[in-house]
Short mmCIF file of C-alpha atoms in Angstrom, two decimals:
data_model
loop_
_atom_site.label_atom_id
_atom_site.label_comp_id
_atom_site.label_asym_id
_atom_site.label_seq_id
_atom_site.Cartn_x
_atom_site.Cartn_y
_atom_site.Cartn_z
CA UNK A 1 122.84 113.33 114.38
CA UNK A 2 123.34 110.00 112.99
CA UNK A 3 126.63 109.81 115.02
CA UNK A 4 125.03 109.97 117.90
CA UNK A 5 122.32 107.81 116.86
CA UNK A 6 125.03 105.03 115.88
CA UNK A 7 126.89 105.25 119.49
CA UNK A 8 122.94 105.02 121.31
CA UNK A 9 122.54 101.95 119.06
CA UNK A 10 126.09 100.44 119.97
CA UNK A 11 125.45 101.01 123.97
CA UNK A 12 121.83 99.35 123.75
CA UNK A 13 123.55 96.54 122.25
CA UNK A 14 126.27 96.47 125.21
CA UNK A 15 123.84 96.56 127.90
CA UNK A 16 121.88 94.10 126.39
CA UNK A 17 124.93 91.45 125.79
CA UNK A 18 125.58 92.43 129.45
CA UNK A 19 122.31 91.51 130.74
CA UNK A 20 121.83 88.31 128.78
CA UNK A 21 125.48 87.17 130.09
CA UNK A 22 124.44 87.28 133.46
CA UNK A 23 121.07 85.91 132.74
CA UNK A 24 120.69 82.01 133.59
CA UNK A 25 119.07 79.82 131.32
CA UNK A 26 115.31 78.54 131.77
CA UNK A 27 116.53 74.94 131.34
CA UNK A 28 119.02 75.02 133.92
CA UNK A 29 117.53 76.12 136.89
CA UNK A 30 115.80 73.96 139.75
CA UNK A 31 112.02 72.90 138.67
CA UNK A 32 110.75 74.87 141.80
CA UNK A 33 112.78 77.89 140.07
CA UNK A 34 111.72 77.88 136.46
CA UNK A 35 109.27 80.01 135.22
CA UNK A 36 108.66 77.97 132.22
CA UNK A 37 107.31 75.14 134.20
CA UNK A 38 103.88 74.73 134.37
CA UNK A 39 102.08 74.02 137.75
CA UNK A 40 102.51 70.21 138.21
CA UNK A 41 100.95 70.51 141.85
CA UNK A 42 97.50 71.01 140.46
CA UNK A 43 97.31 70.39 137.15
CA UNK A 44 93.64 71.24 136.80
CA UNK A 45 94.96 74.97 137.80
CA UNK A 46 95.70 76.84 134.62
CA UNK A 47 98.12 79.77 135.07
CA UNK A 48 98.45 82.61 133.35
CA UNK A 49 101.29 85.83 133.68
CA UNK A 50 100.30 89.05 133.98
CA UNK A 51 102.51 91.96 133.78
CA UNK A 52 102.82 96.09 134.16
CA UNK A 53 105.64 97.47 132.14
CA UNK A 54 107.57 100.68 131.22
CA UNK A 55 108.72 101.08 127.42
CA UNK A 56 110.92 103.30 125.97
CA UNK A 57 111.04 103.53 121.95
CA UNK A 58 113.18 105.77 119.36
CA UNK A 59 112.97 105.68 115.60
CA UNK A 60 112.21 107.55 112.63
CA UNK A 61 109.32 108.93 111.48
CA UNK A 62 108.27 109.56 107.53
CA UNK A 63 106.46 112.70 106.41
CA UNK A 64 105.25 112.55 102.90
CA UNK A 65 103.89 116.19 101.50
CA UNK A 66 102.30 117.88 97.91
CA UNK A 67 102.07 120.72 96.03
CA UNK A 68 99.72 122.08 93.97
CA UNK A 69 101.62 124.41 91.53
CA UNK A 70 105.15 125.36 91.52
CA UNK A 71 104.33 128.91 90.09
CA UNK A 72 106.75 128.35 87.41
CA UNK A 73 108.85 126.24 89.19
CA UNK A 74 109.53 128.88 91.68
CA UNK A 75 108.46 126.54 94.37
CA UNK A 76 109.46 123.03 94.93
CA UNK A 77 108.14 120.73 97.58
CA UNK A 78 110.02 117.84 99.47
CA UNK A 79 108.68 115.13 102.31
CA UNK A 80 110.68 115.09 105.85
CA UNK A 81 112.14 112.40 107.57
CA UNK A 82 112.29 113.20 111.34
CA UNK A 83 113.77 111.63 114.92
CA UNK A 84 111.05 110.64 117.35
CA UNK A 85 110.94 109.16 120.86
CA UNK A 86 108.11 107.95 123.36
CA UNK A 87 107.81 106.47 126.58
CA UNK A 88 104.89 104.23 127.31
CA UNK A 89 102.75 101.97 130.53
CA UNK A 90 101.38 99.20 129.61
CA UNK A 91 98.95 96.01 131.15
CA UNK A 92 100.17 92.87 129.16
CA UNK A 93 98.86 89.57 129.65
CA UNK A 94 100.23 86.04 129.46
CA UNK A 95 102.25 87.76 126.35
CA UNK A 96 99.38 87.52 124.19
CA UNK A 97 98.06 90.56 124.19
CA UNK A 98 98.56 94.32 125.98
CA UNK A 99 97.38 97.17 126.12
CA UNK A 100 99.31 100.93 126.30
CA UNK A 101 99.51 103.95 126.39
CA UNK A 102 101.90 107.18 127.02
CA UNK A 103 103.89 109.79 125.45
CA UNK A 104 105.02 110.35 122.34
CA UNK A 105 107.05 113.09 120.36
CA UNK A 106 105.20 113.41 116.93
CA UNK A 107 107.23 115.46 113.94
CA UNK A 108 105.01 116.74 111.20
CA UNK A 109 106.85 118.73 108.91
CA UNK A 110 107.86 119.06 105.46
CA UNK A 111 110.31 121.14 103.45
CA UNK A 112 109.84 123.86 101.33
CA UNK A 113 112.03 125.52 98.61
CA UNK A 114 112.12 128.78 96.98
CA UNK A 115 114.50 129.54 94.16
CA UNK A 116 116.81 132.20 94.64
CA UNK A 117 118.13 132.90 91.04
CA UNK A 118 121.86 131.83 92.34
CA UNK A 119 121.57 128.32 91.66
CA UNK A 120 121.25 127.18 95.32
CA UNK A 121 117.73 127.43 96.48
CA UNK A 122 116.28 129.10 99.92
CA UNK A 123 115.14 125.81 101.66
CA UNK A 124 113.40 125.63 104.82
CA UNK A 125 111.92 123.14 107.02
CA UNK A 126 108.66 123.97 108.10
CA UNK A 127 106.01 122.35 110.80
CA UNK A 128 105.71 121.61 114.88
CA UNK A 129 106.42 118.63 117.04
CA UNK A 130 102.98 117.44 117.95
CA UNK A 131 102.54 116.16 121.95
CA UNK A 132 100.71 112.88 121.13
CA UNK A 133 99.34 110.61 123.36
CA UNK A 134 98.87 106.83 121.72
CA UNK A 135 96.27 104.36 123.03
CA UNK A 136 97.31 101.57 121.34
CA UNK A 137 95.98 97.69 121.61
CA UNK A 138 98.13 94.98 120.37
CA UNK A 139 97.96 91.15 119.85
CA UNK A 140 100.54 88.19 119.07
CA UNK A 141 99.89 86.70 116.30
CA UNK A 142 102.54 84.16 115.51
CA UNK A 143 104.97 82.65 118.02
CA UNK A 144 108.39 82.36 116.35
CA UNK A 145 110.45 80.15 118.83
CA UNK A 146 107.86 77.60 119.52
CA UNK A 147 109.99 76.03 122.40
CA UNK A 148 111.07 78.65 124.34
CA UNK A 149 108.54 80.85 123.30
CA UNK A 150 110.81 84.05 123.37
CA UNK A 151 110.15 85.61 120.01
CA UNK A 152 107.09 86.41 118.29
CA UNK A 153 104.99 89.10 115.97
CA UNK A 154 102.62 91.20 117.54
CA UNK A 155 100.02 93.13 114.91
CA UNK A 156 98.13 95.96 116.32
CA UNK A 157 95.93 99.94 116.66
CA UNK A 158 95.02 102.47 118.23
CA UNK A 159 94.47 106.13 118.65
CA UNK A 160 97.06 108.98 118.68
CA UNK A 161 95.72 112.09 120.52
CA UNK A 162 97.89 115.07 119.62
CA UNK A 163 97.48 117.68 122.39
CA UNK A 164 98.62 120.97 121.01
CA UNK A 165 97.29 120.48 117.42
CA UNK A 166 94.55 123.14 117.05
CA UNK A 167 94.67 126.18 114.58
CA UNK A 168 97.80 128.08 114.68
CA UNK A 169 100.35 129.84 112.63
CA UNK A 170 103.60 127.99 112.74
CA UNK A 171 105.50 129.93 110.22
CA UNK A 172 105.44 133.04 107.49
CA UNK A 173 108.24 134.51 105.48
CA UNK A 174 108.31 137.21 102.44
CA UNK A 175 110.60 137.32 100.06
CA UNK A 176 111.11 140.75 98.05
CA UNK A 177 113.37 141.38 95.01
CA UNK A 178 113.35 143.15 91.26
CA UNK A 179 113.15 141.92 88.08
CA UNK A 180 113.56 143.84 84.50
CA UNK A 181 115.97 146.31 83.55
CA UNK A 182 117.15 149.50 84.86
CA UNK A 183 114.90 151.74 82.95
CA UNK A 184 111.45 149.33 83.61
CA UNK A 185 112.47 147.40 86.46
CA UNK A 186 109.49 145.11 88.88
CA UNK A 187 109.14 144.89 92.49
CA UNK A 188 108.42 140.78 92.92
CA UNK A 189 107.58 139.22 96.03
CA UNK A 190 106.20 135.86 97.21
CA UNK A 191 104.70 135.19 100.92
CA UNK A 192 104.55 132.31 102.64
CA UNK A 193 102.10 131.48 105.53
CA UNK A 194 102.20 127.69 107.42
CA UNK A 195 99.79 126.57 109.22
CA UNK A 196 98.67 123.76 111.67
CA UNK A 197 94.93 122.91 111.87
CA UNK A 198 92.87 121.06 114.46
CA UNK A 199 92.18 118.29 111.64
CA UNK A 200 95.43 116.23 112.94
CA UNK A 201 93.56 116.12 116.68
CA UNK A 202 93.08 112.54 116.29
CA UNK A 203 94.79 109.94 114.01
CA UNK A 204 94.39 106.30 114.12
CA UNK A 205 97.22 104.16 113.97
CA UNK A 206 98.09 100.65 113.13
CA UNK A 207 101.53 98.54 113.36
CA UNK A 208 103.38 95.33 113.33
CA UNK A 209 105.61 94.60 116.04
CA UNK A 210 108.75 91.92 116.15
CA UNK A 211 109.54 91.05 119.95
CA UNK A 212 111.82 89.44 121.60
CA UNK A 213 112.77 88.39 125.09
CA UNK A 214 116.18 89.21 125.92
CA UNK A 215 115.73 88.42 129.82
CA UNK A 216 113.32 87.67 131.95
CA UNK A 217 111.04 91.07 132.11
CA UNK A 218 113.24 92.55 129.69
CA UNK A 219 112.08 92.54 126.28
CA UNK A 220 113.42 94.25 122.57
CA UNK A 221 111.09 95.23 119.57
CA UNK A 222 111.34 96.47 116.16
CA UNK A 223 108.49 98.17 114.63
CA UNK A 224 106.47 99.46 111.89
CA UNK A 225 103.38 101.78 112.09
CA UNK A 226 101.56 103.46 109.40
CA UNK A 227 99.65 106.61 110.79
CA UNK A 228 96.31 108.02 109.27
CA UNK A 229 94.94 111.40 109.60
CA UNK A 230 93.03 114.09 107.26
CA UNK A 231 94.82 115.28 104.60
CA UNK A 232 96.28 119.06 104.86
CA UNK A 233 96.27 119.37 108.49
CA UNK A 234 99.74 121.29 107.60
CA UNK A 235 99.60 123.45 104.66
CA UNK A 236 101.53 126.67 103.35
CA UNK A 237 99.79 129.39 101.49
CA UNK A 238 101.97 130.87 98.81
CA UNK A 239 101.47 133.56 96.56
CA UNK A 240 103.54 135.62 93.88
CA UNK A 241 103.07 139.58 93.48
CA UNK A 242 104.70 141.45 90.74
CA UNK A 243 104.36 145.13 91.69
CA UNK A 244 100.99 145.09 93.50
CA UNK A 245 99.43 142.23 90.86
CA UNK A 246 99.10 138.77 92.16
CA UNK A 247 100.38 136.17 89.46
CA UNK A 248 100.55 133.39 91.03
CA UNK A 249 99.74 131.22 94.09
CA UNK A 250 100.27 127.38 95.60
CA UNK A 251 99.37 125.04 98.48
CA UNK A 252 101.58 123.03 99.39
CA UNK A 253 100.40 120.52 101.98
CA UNK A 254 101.37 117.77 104.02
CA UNK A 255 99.77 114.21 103.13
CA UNK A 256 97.59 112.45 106.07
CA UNK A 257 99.67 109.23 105.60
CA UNK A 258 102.93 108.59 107.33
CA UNK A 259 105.07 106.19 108.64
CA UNK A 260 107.16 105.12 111.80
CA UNK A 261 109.86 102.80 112.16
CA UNK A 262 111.94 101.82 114.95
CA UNK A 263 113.28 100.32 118.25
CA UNK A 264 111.63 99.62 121.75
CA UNK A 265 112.95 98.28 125.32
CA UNK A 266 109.88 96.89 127.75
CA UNK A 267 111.05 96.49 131.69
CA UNK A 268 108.23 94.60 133.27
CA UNK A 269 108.00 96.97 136.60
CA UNK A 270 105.21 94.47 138.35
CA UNK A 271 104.76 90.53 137.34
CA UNK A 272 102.04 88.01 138.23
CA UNK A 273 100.13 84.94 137.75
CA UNK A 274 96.52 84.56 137.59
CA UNK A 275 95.35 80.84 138.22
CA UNK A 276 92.28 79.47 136.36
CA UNK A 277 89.99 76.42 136.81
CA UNK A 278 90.25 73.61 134.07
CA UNK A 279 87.72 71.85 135.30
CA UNK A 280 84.04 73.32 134.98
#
């Protein structure tokens, strides 16, 4: 997986040094040409760009989960770091400020082990890849290249609606052996039972956002966006039997915090300019 990840990585960075190559610079093109230039015809007009765009983003996503018991350390919890992707539309304006919204594939899972008495535990990853739709606002707050104006830090929120998340098994496994000795010997088993719950509907988002231009219409960001939702909105249910006696049992949970990082590409599809009155 990370293979492949590296050789996406190493193509983006082609096609961008590709693009930029046969890009001309602001400062060398024809007044009348330059979209830099404000409008020196009526200078009491002040114009503003306007923008529809298409995004496409990839990064990694970090699941953080808890357990409440490790019936005699039986059971052993671990957090999940998982691939996501999303595609996104967007309205941005005079880049100061946008709005989106779109897909996005949404991991939530966490892993679970069982020892198996063999030194090598049974491990398992356990959860669903949620069908979220983000409605996200963002903002720049800083310009970084005050001159050219290419670069700068964007802070933001919004929603994430997750579309399939609603009460629902997502996994259940029993595991059976004996303990004792030949004469007296105990039937043991221990059930799991995952499930997702309707409490990770909504989840409110916030992020900070590097971007720069790399073209004109044809932008690059890095990001980072912590997501908040209720706590235990994937849990497992275990419990130890020995014969027909229950011993034992543990929740192990996954934690309403998490956190994305990763890369975007904006295309503007449509661009504009909006011209505004100076003069009241």
């Amino acid at each position: 997986m990370m293979k492949a990840i590296f050789v996406f990585l190493f193509l983006i960075v082609g096609i961008f040094t590709e693009l930029k190559a046969q890009d001309d610079d602001e400062y060398y093109k024809p007044p009348s040409k330059r979209l830099d230039v404000r409008n020196n015809t009526y200078p009491n007009l002040d114009r503003k760009s306007m923008s529809l765009y298409v995004g496409i983003e990839g990064g990694f996503k970090l699941n953080y989960a808890s357990l409440n018991n490790s019936i005699g350390n039986l059971v052993s919890s671990q957090n999940n770091n998982d691939f996501s992707w999303g595609i996104s539309l967007g309205y941005n304006s005079d880049n100061k400020w946008a709005i989106e919204t779109g897909y996005l594939k949404n991991p939530v899972y966490f892993i679970q082990s069982v020892a198996s008495g063999r030194g090598v535990p049974f491990t398992y990853r356990i959860g669903k890849d949620l069908h979220t739709i983000p409605v996200r606002y963002k903002r720049k707050v800083l310009t970084l290249d005050a001159i050219t104006k290419t670069a700068g830090l964007y802070v933001g929120g919004g929603l994430l609606i997750n579309t399939n998340a609603k009460e629902q098994l997502v996994y259940e496994r029993t595991f059976v052996g004996v303990s004792g000795n030949a004469a007296n010997r105990d039937t043991i088993r221990l059930t799991s039972d995952s499930f997702l719950s309707n409490k990770f509907k909504v989840a409110f988002e916030g992020q900070v956002e590097l971007q720069g231009r790399v073209t004109n219409g044809f932008y690059i960001s890095i990001f980072t966006r912590v997501n908040v939702a209720s706590n235990a909105g994937l849990r497992s249910d275990l419990a130890y039997f020995q014969n027909s006696n229950k011993i034992g049992d543990a929740t192990q949970s996954l934690k309403g915090i998490s956190y994305n990082f990763g890369l975007l590409l904006r295309v503007d599809l449509a661009r504009g300019y909006k011209y505004q009155s100076q003069v009241e």
